[in-house]
């Protein structure tokens, strides 16, 4: 369905007891709509917890790039 996620960043739960106890954050790009979003996944089950639309299209190589607010 033309979704292109970037590398994930792990955010552990403050009360984690296992290595995968937390969430994974990834910027996704929806190619058909030409839009970007934040994807939040449960790190244990890899199921989607939430998505949040971005007001700007973020390139898939956003590492080390800065965008004005």
mmCIF file of C-alpha atoms in Angstrom:
data_model
loop_
_atom_site.group_PDB
_atom_site.id
_atom_site.type_symbol
_atom_site.label_atom_id
_atom_site.label_comp_id
_atom_site.label_asym_id
_atom_site.label_seq_id
_atom_site.Cartn_x
_atom_site.Cartn_y
_atom_site.Cartn_z
ATOM 1 C CA UNK A 1 0.000 0.000 0.000
ATOM 2 C CA UNK A 2 2.997 2.300 -0.630
ATOM 3 C CA UNK A 3 4.062 2.799 2.994
ATOM 4 C CA UNK A 4 7.769 3.399 3.532
ATOM 5 C CA UNK A 5 8.931 3.330 7.186
ATOM 6 C CA UNK A 6 12.342 4.578 8.312
ATOM 7 C CA UNK A 7 14.648 2.989 10.894
ATOM 8 C CA UNK A 8 13.019 2.609 14.275
ATOM 9 C CA UNK A 9 14.055 4.173 17.558
ATOM 10 C CA UNK A 10 13.352 2.223 20.741
ATOM 11 C CA UNK A 11 11.845 3.979 23.731
ATOM 12 C CA UNK A 12 11.869 1.597 26.713
ATOM 13 C CA UNK A 13 9.135 1.608 29.300
ATOM 14 C CA UNK A 14 10.233 3.346 32.545
ATOM 15 C CA UNK A 15 9.324 0.131 34.393
ATOM 16 C CA UNK A 16 10.758 -2.285 31.797
ATOM 17 C CA UNK A 17 11.578 -5.779 32.961
ATOM 18 C CA UNK A 18 12.342 -7.172 29.494
ATOM 19 C CA UNK A 19 14.470 -5.909 26.628
ATOM 20 C CA UNK A 20 11.435 -5.452 24.373
ATOM 21 C CA UNK A 21 9.245 -3.732 26.972
ATOM 22 C CA UNK A 22 8.495 -0.363 25.389
ATOM 23 C CA UNK A 23 7.622 1.206 22.051
ATOM 24 C CA UNK A 24 9.284 1.606 18.664
ATOM 25 C CA UNK A 25 9.053 4.967 16.889
ATOM 26 C CA UNK A 26 9.355 5.294 13.128
ATOM 27 C CA UNK A 27 8.632 8.013 10.619
ATOM 28 C CA UNK A 28 6.574 6.614 7.777
ATOM 29 C CA UNK A 29 5.855 7.998 4.359
ATOM 30 C CA UNK A 30 2.637 7.202 2.560
ATOM 31 C CA UNK A 31 3.671 7.367 -1.062
ATOM 32 C CA UNK A 32 0.221 7.497 -2.665
ATOM 33 C CA UNK A 33 -0.858 10.492 -0.570
ATOM 34 C CA UNK A 34 2.572 12.123 -0.453
ATOM 35 C CA UNK A 35 2.385 12.540 3.332
ATOM 36 C CA UNK A 36 4.435 11.545 6.378
ATOM 37 C CA UNK A 37 3.446 10.258 9.809
ATOM 38 C CA UNK A 38 4.883 9.029 13.098
ATOM 39 C CA UNK A 39 4.291 5.323 13.644
ATOM 40 C CA UNK A 40 4.277 3.996 17.226
ATOM 41 C CA UNK A 41 4.567 0.223 17.622
ATOM 42 C CA UNK A 42 4.396 -2.050 20.642
ATOM 43 C CA UNK A 43 7.977 -3.374 20.789
ATOM 44 C CA UNK A 44 6.874 -6.798 22.048
ATOM 45 C CA UNK A 45 4.037 -7.566 19.630
ATOM 46 C CA UNK A 46 4.974 -5.192 16.774
ATOM 47 C CA UNK A 47 1.341 -4.062 16.598
ATOM 48 C CA UNK A 48 0.433 -0.454 15.895
ATOM 49 C CA UNK A 49 -0.392 1.584 19.000
ATOM 50 C CA UNK A 50 -0.913 4.901 17.219
ATOM 51 C CA UNK A 51 -0.072 7.037 14.215
ATOM 52 C CA UNK A 52 0.218 10.822 14.055
ATOM 53 C CA UNK A 53 0.138 12.815 10.824
ATOM 54 C CA UNK A 54 2.985 15.204 10.072
ATOM 55 C CA UNK A 55 2.258 18.695 8.708
ATOM 56 C CA UNK A 56 5.240 18.336 6.329
ATOM 57 C CA UNK A 57 6.527 15.531 4.128
ATOM 58 C CA UNK A 58 9.697 14.202 5.709
ATOM 59 C CA UNK A 59 12.302 12.601 3.431
ATOM 60 C CA UNK A 60 13.165 8.978 4.062
ATOM 61 C CA UNK A 61 16.756 9.984 4.809
ATOM 62 C CA UNK A 62 15.958 12.480 7.560
ATOM 63 C CA UNK A 63 18.913 11.389 9.742
ATOM 64 C CA UNK A 64 20.939 14.425 10.684
ATOM 65 C CA UNK A 65 18.736 16.928 8.885
ATOM 66 C CA UNK A 66 17.172 19.903 10.637
ATOM 67 C CA UNK A 67 13.844 21.462 9.762
ATOM 68 C CA UNK A 68 12.668 24.881 10.837
ATOM 69 C CA UNK A 69 9.668 24.975 13.159
#
